[in-house]
CSV table of C-alpha atoms and ligand atoms in Angstrom, one decimal:
chain,number,residue,atom,x,y,z
A,7,MET,CA,-19.5,-22.3,-10.0
A,8,ALA,CA,-17.0,-24.7,-8.6
A,9,TYR,CA,-14.2,-22.3,-7.5
A,10,ARG,CA,-14.4,-18.8,-6.2
A,11,THR,CA,-12.0,-16.4,-4.4
A,12,ILE,CA,-11.2,-17.5,-0.9
A,13,LYS,CA,-13.0,-15.5,1.9
A,14,GLY,CA,-11.2,-12.2,2.5
A,15,THR,CA,-9.5,-12.2,-0.8
A,16,HIS,CA,-10.4,-10.2,-4.0
A,17,ASP,CA,-9.7,-10.2,-7.7
A,18,ILE,CA,-8.6,-6.8,-8.9
A,19,LEU,CA,-10.5,-6.5,-12.1
A,20,PRO,CA,-9.6,-4.6,-15.3
A,21,GLU,CA,-12.2,-1.8,-14.4
A,22,GLU,CA,-10.5,-1.2,-11.1
A,23,ILE,CA,-6.9,-1.5,-12.2
A,24,HIS,CA,-6.5,2.0,-13.4
A,25,ARG,CA,-7.0,3.3,-9.8
A,26,TRP,CA,-4.4,0.8,-8.5
A,27,GLN,CA,-1.9,1.9,-11.2
A,28,GLN,CA,-2.6,5.5,-10.4
A,29,LEU,CA,-1.8,4.9,-6.8
A,30,GLU,CA,1.3,2.8,-7.5
A,31,ASN,CA,2.6,5.5,-9.9
A,32,VAL,CA,2.3,8.2,-7.3
A,33,VAL,CA,4.1,5.9,-4.8
A,34,HIS,CA,7.0,5.2,-7.2
A,35,SER,CA,7.2,8.8,-8.2
A,36,ILE,CA,7.2,10.4,-4.8
A,37,ALA,CA,9.3,7.8,-3.1
A,38,GLY,CA,11.8,8.4,-6.0
A,39,HIS,CA,11.7,12.2,-5.3
A,40,TYR,CA,12.7,11.5,-1.7
A,41,GLY,CA,15.6,9.3,-2.8
A,42,TYR,CA,14.2,5.9,-1.8
A,43,ASN,CA,14.9,2.7,-3.7
A,44,GLU,CA,12.4,-0.1,-4.2
A,45,ILE,CA,12.9,-3.5,-2.5
A,46,ARG,CA,11.0,-6.7,-3.3
A,47,THR,CA,11.2,-9.6,-0.9
A,48,PRO,CA,9.5,-13.1,-1.1
A,49,VAL,CA,5.9,-13.5,0.0
A,50,PHE,CA,6.8,-16.2,2.5
A,51,GLU,CA,9.5,-16.3,5.1
A,52,ASP,CA,10.6,-18.3,8.1
A,53,THR,CA,7.9,-18.1,10.8
A,54,GLY,CA,10.4,-17.3,13.4
A,55,LEU,CA,11.2,-14.0,11.7
A,56,PHE,CA,7.7,-12.7,12.5
A,57,SER,CA,7.3,-14.2,16.0
A,58,LYS,CA,10.6,-12.7,17.0
A,59,SER,CA,10.0,-9.2,15.6
A,60,VAL,CA,6.3,-8.6,15.6
A,61,GLY,CA,6.0,-10.5,18.9
A,62,LYS,CA,4.4,-13.9,19.9
A,63,ASP,CA,1.9,-12.1,22.1
A,64,THR,CA,0.5,-9.9,19.4
A,65,ASP,CA,-2.8,-10.6,17.6
A,66,ILE,CA,-0.9,-10.9,14.3
A,67,VAL,CA,1.4,-13.7,15.4
A,68,SER,CA,-0.9,-15.4,17.9
A,69,LYS,CA,-4.0,-15.7,15.7
A,70,GLU,CA,-3.7,-14.2,12.2
A,71,MET,CA,-0.8,-15.8,10.4
A,72,TYR,CA,-1.0,-18.3,7.6
A,73,SER,CA,1.7,-20.7,8.7
A,74,TRP,CA,2.5,-24.2,7.7
A,75,GLU,CA,5.2,-26.8,8.0
A,76,ASP,CA,7.2,-27.3,4.8
A,77,ARG,CA,7.9,-30.8,3.4
A,78,SER,CA,11.4,-30.4,4.6
A,79,GLY,CA,10.2,-29.6,8.1
A,80,GLY,CA,10.8,-25.8,8.1
A,81,HIS,CA,8.1,-23.5,9.5
A,82,LEU,CA,7.0,-21.0,7.0
A,83,THR,CA,4.5,-18.1,7.0
A,84,LEU,CA,2.9,-15.9,4.4
A,85,ARG,CA,4.2,-12.4,5.3
A,86,PRO,CA,1.7,-10.6,7.5
A,87,GLU,CA,3.8,-7.4,7.3
A,88,LEU,CA,6.9,-6.2,5.5
A,89,THR,CA,9.1,-4.5,8.1
A,90,ALA,CA,10.6,-7.8,9.4
A,91,PRO,CA,11.3,-9.1,5.9
A,92,VAL,CA,13.0,-5.9,4.9
A,93,VAL,CA,15.1,-5.9,8.0
A,94,ARG,CA,16.0,-9.5,7.3
A,95,SER,CA,17.1,-8.5,3.8
A,96,PHE,CA,19.0,-5.5,5.1
A,97,ILE,CA,21.0,-7.8,7.4
A,98,GLN,CA,21.4,-10.7,4.9
A,99,HIS,CA,22.8,-8.5,2.1
A,100,ASN,CA,24.8,-6.1,4.3
A,101,LEU,CA,22.9,-3.2,2.9
A,102,GLY,CA,24.1,-1.0,5.8
A,103,VAL,CA,27.7,-1.3,4.6
A,104,ARG,CA,26.7,-0.4,1.0
A,105,SER,CA,25.0,2.8,2.2
A,106,PRO,CA,25.1,4.2,5.7
A,107,LEU,CA,21.7,5.7,5.2
A,108,GLN,CA,19.6,3.0,3.4
A,109,LYS,CA,16.2,4.3,2.3
A,110,LEU,CA,13.9,1.6,0.9
A,111,TYR,CA,10.3,1.4,-0.2
A,112,TYR,CA,8.0,-1.4,-1.2
A,113,ILE,CA,4.6,-2.3,-2.6
A,114,GLY,CA,3.1,-5.7,-2.2
A,115,PRO,CA,0.5,-8.2,-0.8
A,116,LEU,CA,0.3,-9.2,2.8
A,117,PHE,CA,-1.7,-11.9,4.5
A,118,ARG,CA,-3.6,-11.8,7.9
A,119,ARG,CA,-6.4,-14.1,8.9
A,120,GLU,CA,-8.6,-11.4,10.3
A,121,ARG,CA,-12.4,-11.2,10.2
A,122,PRO,CA,-13.1,-9.6,6.8
A,123,GLN,CA,-15.1,-6.3,6.8
A,124,LYS,CA,-15.0,-3.0,5.0
A,125,GLY,CA,-11.3,-2.1,4.7
A,126,ARG,CA,-10.1,-5.4,6.2
A,127,GLN,CA,-9.1,-8.3,4.1
A,128,ARG,CA,-7.1,-11.5,4.5
A,129,GLN,CA,-5.0,-10.7,1.5
A,130,PHE,CA,-4.4,-7.0,1.3
A,131,HIS,CA,-1.7,-4.6,0.0
A,132,GLN,CA,0.6,-2.1,1.5
A,133,PHE,CA,3.1,0.4,0.3
A,134,GLY,CA,5.6,1.4,2.8
A,135,VAL,CA,9.1,2.7,3.5
A,136,GLU,CA,11.9,1.6,5.9
A,137,VAL,CA,15.0,3.7,6.5
A,138,PHE,CA,18.1,2.4,8.2
A,139,GLY,CA,20.9,4.3,9.8
A,140,SER,CA,19.6,7.5,11.4
A,141,GLU,CA,18.4,7.8,15.0
A,142,HIS,CA,17.6,11.5,14.6
A,143,PRO,CA,14.1,13.1,14.6
A,144,GLU,CA,14.5,14.5,11.2
A,145,GLN,CA,14.4,11.0,9.8
A,146,ASP,CA,11.1,10.3,11.5
A,147,VAL,CA,9.8,13.5,10.1
A,148,GLU,CA,11.0,12.8,6.5
A,149,VAL,CA,9.2,9.5,6.6
A,150,ILE,CA,6.0,11.1,7.9
A,151,ALA,CA,6.3,13.9,5.3
A,152,LEU,CA,6.7,11.3,2.6
A,153,ALA,CA,3.4,9.6,3.6
A,154,HIS,CA,1.7,13.0,4.0
A,155,HIS,CA,2.9,14.0,0.5
A,156,ILE,CA,1.6,10.8,-1.1
A,157,PHE,CA,-1.9,11.3,0.6
A,158,LYS,CA,-2.0,14.9,-0.6
A,159,GLU,CA,-1.0,14.0,-4.1
A,160,LEU,CA,-3.8,11.4,-4.1
A,161,GLY,CA,-6.3,13.9,-3.0
A,162,ILE,CA,-7.2,12.1,0.2
A,163,LYS,CA,-9.1,14.5,2.4
A,164,ASP,CA,-10.2,14.2,6.0
A,165,ILE,CA,-7.1,12.4,7.0
A,166,SER,CA,-5.4,13.2,10.3
A,167,LEU,CA,-2.0,12.3,11.8
A,168,LYS,CA,-1.9,10.9,15.3
A,169,LEU,CA,1.5,11.0,17.0
A,170,ASN,CA,3.0,9.5,20.1
A,171,SER,CA,6.3,8.4,21.6
A,172,ILE,CA,6.6,5.1,23.5
A,173,GLY,CA,10.1,5.9,24.6
A,174,SER,CA,13.2,3.8,24.3
A,175,GLY,CA,14.9,1.0,26.2
A,176,ASP,CA,13.4,0.5,29.6
A,177,CYS,CA,10.6,3.0,29.0
A,178,ARG,CA,8.2,0.5,27.5
A,179,ARG,CA,9.0,-2.1,30.1
A,180,ASN,CA,8.6,0.4,33.0
A,181,TYR,CA,5.3,1.6,31.5
A,182,ARG,CA,4.1,-2.0,31.1
A,183,SER,CA,4.6,-2.6,34.8
A,184,ALA,CA,2.9,0.7,35.7
A,185,LEU,CA,0.0,-0.2,33.5
A,186,ILE,CA,-0.4,-3.6,35.0
A,187,LYS,CA,-0.3,-2.1,38.4
A,188,PHE,CA,-3.0,0.4,37.5
A,189,LEU,CA,-5.3,-2.0,35.6
A,190,THR,CA,-5.2,-5.0,38.0
A,191,PRO,CA,-7.8,-3.6,40.4
A,192,PHE,CA,-10.2,-3.2,37.4
A,193,LYS,CA,-9.5,-6.7,36.1
A,194,ASP,CA,-13.0,-8.0,36.7
A,195,ASP,CA,-14.5,-5.0,34.8
A,196,LEU,CA,-12.4,-5.7,31.7
A,197,SER,CA,-13.5,-7.8,28.7
A,198,GLU,CA,-12.2,-11.3,28.3
A,199,THR,CA,-9.8,-10.1,25.6
A,200,SER,CA,-8.4,-7.3,27.7
A,201,GLN,CA,-8.1,-9.6,30.7
A,202,LYS,CA,-5.9,-11.9,28.6
A,203,ARG,CA,-4.0,-8.8,27.3
A,204,LEU,CA,-3.3,-7.7,30.8
A,205,GLU,CA,-1.1,-10.7,31.1
A,206,THR,CA,0.3,-10.9,27.6
A,207,ASN,CA,0.4,-7.4,26.2
A,208,PRO,CA,-1.2,-4.8,28.5
A,209,LEU,CA,-0.3,-1.8,26.2
A,210,ARG,CA,-2.8,-3.1,23.7
A,211,ILE,CA,-5.6,-2.4,26.2
A,212,LEU,CA,-5.0,1.3,25.5
A,213,ASP,CA,-6.3,0.7,22.0
A,214,THR,CA,-9.7,-0.5,23.3
A,215,LYS,CA,-12.9,0.5,21.5
A,216,ILE,CA,-15.2,-0.6,24.4
A,217,PRO,CA,-16.7,2.5,26.1
A,218,HIS,CA,-16.4,1.5,29.7
A,219,GLU,CA,-12.8,0.3,29.2
A,220,LYS,CA,-12.1,3.7,27.6
A,221,GLU,CA,-13.3,5.3,30.7
A,222,ILE,CA,-11.1,3.2,32.9
A,223,ILE,CA,-7.9,3.9,30.9
A,224,GLN,CA,-8.6,7.6,30.9
A,225,ASN,CA,-7.0,7.7,34.3
A,226,ALA,CA,-4.2,5.3,33.5
A,227,PRO,CA,-0.7,6.5,34.0
A,228,SER,CA,0.8,8.3,31.0
A,229,ILE,CA,3.6,6.8,28.9
A,230,SER,CA,5.3,10.2,29.0
A,231,ASP,CA,6.0,9.7,32.7
A,232,SER,CA,8.3,6.9,31.7
A,233,TRP,CA,10.3,8.8,29.0
A,234,THR,CA,14.0,9.5,29.6
A,235,ASP,CA,15.2,13.1,28.9
A,236,GLU,CA,16.5,12.0,25.5
A,237,ASP,CA,13.2,10.4,24.6
A,238,LYS,CA,11.5,13.7,25.6
A,239,SER,CA,13.8,15.9,23.5
A,240,HIS,CA,13.6,13.5,20.6
A,241,PHE,CA,9.9,13.7,20.6
A,242,GLU,CA,9.8,17.5,21.0
A,243,SER,CA,12.1,17.8,17.9
A,244,VAL,CA,9.8,15.5,15.9
A,245,GLN,CA,6.9,17.8,16.8
A,246,SER,CA,8.7,21.1,16.0
A,247,LEU,CA,10.0,19.8,12.7
A,248,LEU,CA,6.5,18.6,11.7
A,249,SER,CA,5.2,22.0,12.6
A,250,GLY,CA,8.0,23.6,10.5
A,251,LEU,CA,6.7,21.6,7.5
A,252,ASN,CA,3.1,22.6,8.2
A,253,ILE,CA,2.1,19.0,8.8
A,254,PRO,CA,-0.7,19.0,11.4
A,255,TYR,CA,-0.8,16.3,14.0
A,256,GLU,CA,-2.7,15.4,17.2
A,257,LEU,CA,-0.9,13.8,20.1
A,258,ASP,CA,-2.4,10.5,21.2
A,259,GLU,CA,-0.9,9.0,24.3
A,260,HIS,CA,-2.7,5.7,23.7
A,261,LEU,CA,-1.1,5.1,20.3
A,262,VAL,CA,1.1,2.1,21.1
A,263,ARG,CA,0.6,0.1,17.8
A,264,GLY,CA,-0.1,-3.6,17.5
A,265,LEU,CA,3.4,-4.7,16.8
A,266,ASN,CA,6.1,-5.1,19.4
A,267,TYR,CA,9.2,-3.7,17.7
A,268,TYR,CA,8.6,0.0,18.1
A,269,THR,CA,10.7,2.5,20.1
A,270,ARG,CA,10.1,6.2,20.5
A,271,THR,CA,8.0,7.8,17.7
A,272,THR,CA,4.8,6.0,16.7
A,273,PHE,CA,2.2,7.4,14.3
A,274,GLU,CA,-0.9,6.6,12.4
A,275,PHE,CA,-2.8,8.4,9.7
A,276,VAL,CA,-6.6,7.9,10.1
A,277,SER,CA,-9.4,8.7,7.8
A,278,GLU,CA,-12.8,9.9,8.9
A,279,ASP,CA,-14.5,8.2,5.9
A,280,LEU,CA,-13.5,4.6,6.8
A,281,GLY,CA,-15.6,3.7,9.8
A,282,ALA,CA,-14.1,1.1,12.2
A,283,GLN,CA,-11.0,0.3,10.1
A,284,ASP,CA,-9.9,3.9,10.0
A,285,ALA,CA,-6.1,3.5,10.1
A,286,VAL,CA,-4.8,4.2,6.6
A,287,CYS,CA,-1.2,4.1,7.6
A,288,GLY,CA,0.9,3.1,10.6
A,289,GLY,CA,4.5,3.4,11.5
A,290,GLY,CA,7.2,4.5,13.7
A,291,ARG,CA,10.8,4.0,14.9
A,292,TYR,CA,12.2,0.6,15.7
A,293,ASP,CA,15.8,1.2,16.9
A,294,ASN,CA,16.4,-2.3,18.4
A,295,LEU,CA,14.9,-4.6,15.7
A,296,VAL,CA,18.0,-4.9,13.4
A,297,GLU,CA,20.1,-6.0,16.3
A,298,MET,CA,17.4,-8.3,17.7
A,299,LEU,CA,17.3,-10.1,14.3
A,300,GLY,CA,21.1,-10.6,14.3
A,301,GLY,CA,22.4,-7.5,12.6
A,302,ARG,CA,24.6,-4.7,13.9
A,303,PRO,CA,22.8,-2.2,16.1
A,304,THR,CA,21.1,0.1,13.5
A,305,PRO,CA,18.4,2.7,14.2
A,306,ALA,CA,15.5,2.5,11.8
A,307,THR,CA,12.1,4.0,11.1
A,308,GLY,CA,9.3,3.5,8.6
A,309,PHE,CA,5.6,3.2,7.9
A,310,ALA,CA,3.2,1.1,5.9
A,311,ALA,CA,-0.1,2.2,4.3
A,312,GLY,CA,-3.1,-0.1,3.5
A,313,MET,CA,-3.8,0.3,-0.2
A,314,GLU,CA,-7.4,-1.0,-0.2
A,315,ARG,CA,-8.2,1.6,2.5
A,316,ILE,CA,-6.5,4.4,0.5
A,317,LEU,CA,-8.5,3.4,-2.5
A,318,LEU,CA,-11.7,3.6,-0.5
A,319,SER,CA,-10.9,7.2,0.4
A,320,MET,CA,-9.2,8.3,-2.7
A,321,VAL,CA,-10.7,10.8,-5.1
A,322,THR,CA,-9.7,9.4,-8.5
A,323,SER,CA,-9.2,11.5,-11.5
A,324,GLU,CA,-11.3,10.5,-14.5
A,325,GLN,CA,-10.1,7.3,-16.0
A,326,THR,CA,-8.0,8.1,-19.0
A,327,ASP,CA,-10.2,6.6,-21.7
A,328,GLY,CA,-9.5,5.5,-25.2
A,329,ARG,CA,-9.9,9.0,-26.7
A,330,GLU,CA,-6.3,9.2,-27.8
A,331,SER,CA,-6.3,5.7,-29.2
A,332,ILE,CA,-7.2,4.2,-32.6
A,333,TYR,CA,-9.6,1.4,-33.5
A,334,LEU,CA,-8.4,-0.5,-36.5
A,335,ILE,CA,-11.5,-1.9,-38.2
A,336,ASN,CA,-10.4,-4.7,-40.4
A,337,LEU,CA,-12.9,-6.4,-42.8
A,338,GLY,CA,-12.3,-9.9,-44.1
A,339,LYS,CA,-9.6,-12.5,-43.9
A,340,ALA,CA,-7.7,-11.1,-46.9
A,341,VAL,CA,-6.7,-7.9,-44.9
A,342,THR,CA,-5.7,-9.7,-41.7
A,343,MET,CA,-2.0,-9.7,-42.4
A,344,LYS,CA,-1.9,-6.0,-43.5
A,345,ALA,CA,-4.0,-5.0,-40.5
A,346,LEU,CA,-1.6,-6.8,-38.1
A,347,GLN,CA,1.3,-5.1,-39.7
A,348,MET,CA,-0.3,-1.7,-39.6
A,349,ALA,CA,-1.3,-2.1,-35.9
A,350,GLN,CA,2.3,-3.2,-35.2
A,351,GLU,CA,3.8,-0.1,-36.9
A,352,LEU,CA,1.4,2.3,-35.1
A,353,ARG,CA,2.0,0.6,-31.7
A,354,SER,CA,5.8,0.8,-32.3
A,355,ASN,CA,5.3,4.6,-32.7
A,356,GLY,CA,3.7,4.7,-29.2
A,357,ILE,CA,0.0,4.8,-30.4
A,358,THR,CA,-2.6,2.6,-28.7
A,359,VAL,CA,-4.4,0.5,-31.2
A,360,TYR,CA,-7.4,-1.7,-30.6
A,361,MET,CA,-7.9,-4.3,-33.3
A,362,ASP,CA,-10.8,-6.7,-33.9
A,363,THR,CA,-9.8,-10.4,-33.9
A,364,LYS,CA,-13.3,-11.7,-33.8
A,365,ARG,CA,-13.9,-11.0,-37.5
A,366,ARG,CA,-16.9,-8.9,-36.7
A,367,SER,CA,-18.9,-6.8,-39.1
A,368,LEU,CA,-18.2,-3.1,-39.8
A,369,LYS,CA,-21.2,-2.2,-37.7
A,370,ALA,CA,-20.1,-4.3,-34.8
A,371,GLN,CA,-16.5,-3.0,-34.9
A,372,LEU,CA,-17.7,0.6,-35.1
A,373,ARG,CA,-20.0,-0.1,-32.1
A,374,GLU,CA,-17.0,-1.5,-30.2
A,375,ALA,CA,-14.8,1.5,-31.1
A,376,ASN,CA,-17.4,3.8,-29.6
A,377,ARG,CA,-17.8,1.7,-26.5
A,378,LEU,CA,-14.1,2.0,-26.0
A,379,GLY,CA,-14.2,5.7,-26.5
A,380,THR,CA,-11.7,5.9,-29.3
A,381,LYS,CA,-11.6,9.1,-31.2
A,382,LYS,CA,-10.5,7.8,-34.6
A,383,ALA,CA,-11.1,4.6,-36.5
A,384,VAL,CA,-9.0,3.3,-39.3
A,385,ILE,CA,-11.0,1.2,-41.8
A,386,LEU,CA,-9.2,-1.4,-43.9
A,387,GLY,CA,-11.3,-3.6,-46.3
A,388,GLU,CA,-10.4,-5.5,-49.4
A,389,GLU,CA,-11.0,-2.4,-51.6
A,390,GLU,CA,-8.6,-0.3,-49.5
A,391,LEU,CA,-6.0,-3.0,-49.5
A,392,LYS,CA,-6.1,-3.1,-53.3
A,393,ASN,CA,-5.6,0.7,-53.5
A,394,ASN,CA,-3.0,0.9,-50.7
A,395,ARG,CA,-5.2,3.4,-49.0
A,396,VAL,CA,-7.3,3.4,-45.8
A,397,GLN,CA,-10.3,5.4,-44.5
A,398,VAL,CA,-9.8,7.4,-41.4
A,399,LYS,CA,-13.0,8.1,-39.6
A,400,ASP,CA,-13.4,10.8,-36.9
A,401,LEU,CA,-15.8,9.1,-34.6
A,402,LEU,CA,-16.7,12.3,-32.8
A,403,LYS,CA,-17.5,14.4,-35.8
A,404,GLY,CA,-18.5,11.6,-38.1
A,405,GLU,CA,-16.2,12.9,-40.9
A,406,GLN,CA,-14.2,10.5,-43.0
A,407,GLU,CA,-11.1,10.9,-45.2
A,408,GLU,CA,-9.0,8.6,-47.3
A,409,ILE,CA,-5.2,8.5,-46.9
A,410,ALA,CA,-2.3,6.5,-48.3
A,411,MET,CA,-1.4,3.5,-46.2
A,412,ASP,CA,2.3,4.5,-45.9
A,413,GLN,CA,1.3,7.9,-44.5
A,414,LEU,CA,-0.7,6.4,-41.7
A,415,ALA,CA,1.9,6.5,-38.9
A,416,LYS,CA,2.9,10.1,-39.9
A,417,TYR,CA,-0.8,11.1,-39.9
A,418,PHE,CA,-1.2,10.0,-36.3
A,419,ILE,CA,2.0,11.1,-34.8
A,420,VAL,CA,1.6,14.8,-34.0
B,19,HAM,P1,0.1,-2.1,10.6
B,19,HAM,O1,-0.4,-1.0,11.4
B,19,HAM,O2,-0.1,-3.5,11.0
B,19,HAM,O3,1.7,-1.8,10.5
B,19,HAM,O4,-0.4,-2.0,9.1
B,19,HAM,C1,-0.3,-0.8,8.3
B,19,HAM,C2,-1.5,-0.6,7.5
B,19,HAM,O5,-1.9,-1.7,6.8
B,19,HAM,C3,-2.8,-0.3,8.4
B,19,HAM,O6,-2.8,1.0,8.8
B,19,HAM,C4,-3.9,-0.6,7.4
B,19,HAM,O7,-4.1,0.5,6.6
B,19,HAM,C5,-3.3,-1.7,6.6
B,19,HAM,N1,-3.8,-3.0,7.0
B,19,HAM,C6,-3.5,-3.8,8.0
B,19,HAM,N2,-4.2,-4.9,8.1
B,19,HAM,C7,-5.1,-4.9,7.1
B,19,HAM,C8,-6.1,-5.8,6.6
B,19,HAM,N3,-6.3,-6.9,7.2
B,19,HAM,N4,-6.8,-5.4,5.5
B,19,HAM,C9,-6.6,-4.2,4.9
B,19,HAM,N5,-5.6,-3.3,5.3
B,19,HAM,C10,-4.9,-3.7,6.4
B,19,HAM,C11,2.6,-2.6,9.8
B,19,HAM,O8,2.3,-3.5,9.0
B,19,HAM,C12,4.0,-2.1,10.0
B,19,HAM,N6,4.9,-3.1,9.3
B,19,HAM,C13,4.2,-0.7,9.6
B,19,HAM,C14,5.6,-0.2,9.7
B,19,HAM,C15,6.5,-0.1,8.8
B,19,HAM,N7,6.2,0.2,10.8
B,19,HAM,C16,7.4,0.6,10.6
B,19,HAM,N8,7.6,0.4,9.3
């Protein structure tokens, strides 16, 4: 075959789509219950939007973006995440003026050129939320509760919440210096990647999976030493509000996240079932980003969850099959028009109708009806057409009855 999907991308086929729709429906419904409105932004943006917000020194910007120069000379990038585009949109359309507390959610594809593996793709999907306008801990907690609610509704088990605060303002900068000071004597023991990160983004070393590096960082200074009093009380409130909602969490001082815009609360939901790529959802507060991208200073918080990873750990309810639908068996060219009209009428009454358009035999159409799992078949042949009647066959019981054509819709609408 000449063309196939590009490495790290996947078709979502009809047999999988039910699970995707189930997940999407839960997101729409629960986000709606929390008073969030959906936002959809373009899949590509100015490259600068991501280098400025996510950070030039991050893996995402330095090695994973799909970027190109447009014919008009602009630098464009397929979005690797959605926080920066939503912030851009928030500023561009003055959404903060329209509503002092702007609560948004999204569902869509993202692009990162990572090494593909289980739960990691080059085109993947996230749903997420971003809230603008409140600096208070209850907003962080509402956002976390929303994610938790969705996972619960989806029946995802063995998921845990990791929580940290990376402080505000100077805290991250001070901590960075303290970390560099601590790690420099160990420089030669660090992997090549971590040696590079020591210069570019030392906080990322805390995320290491390498055992001897984990040992080294065990004794590293703690970010909590760099918190201001306000950072501390903000984080304490986040914790007590979470406890008040019975949302369990574990504190993880090393949870710094791979994007540079965070301030104060950071969190991740991880699933035990997923192996190496165990983060199902990541988020946190980013109080400086709106201003950094040219808007008025606006506190903000949010999260994004990887939909492929969720689907890997989601217990799906039985696919709703065709049991409540009808198969319209139509036999011969002479009945085609009537069959189409009948199907149309039933569908307009909210009934799912499968109809053969391959002009197959009665036997073949019956076989197809059974394969689809339909409970009832309506049979229309030339004889039936002549008499203005159809046969209705109960495919489970095998019983058959004849009814008048003009009674058909009434017959099926209960
Ligand atoms: P992130 O941690 O980069 O955060 O991504 C969030 C989630 O997207 C991850 O936890 C993971 O489930 C999923 N994900 C990331 N990369 C891949 C991939 N290559 N294949 C499959 N799934 C993936 C963000 O994107 C932030 N914008 C989250 C945020 C929103 N923070 C505040 N608001």
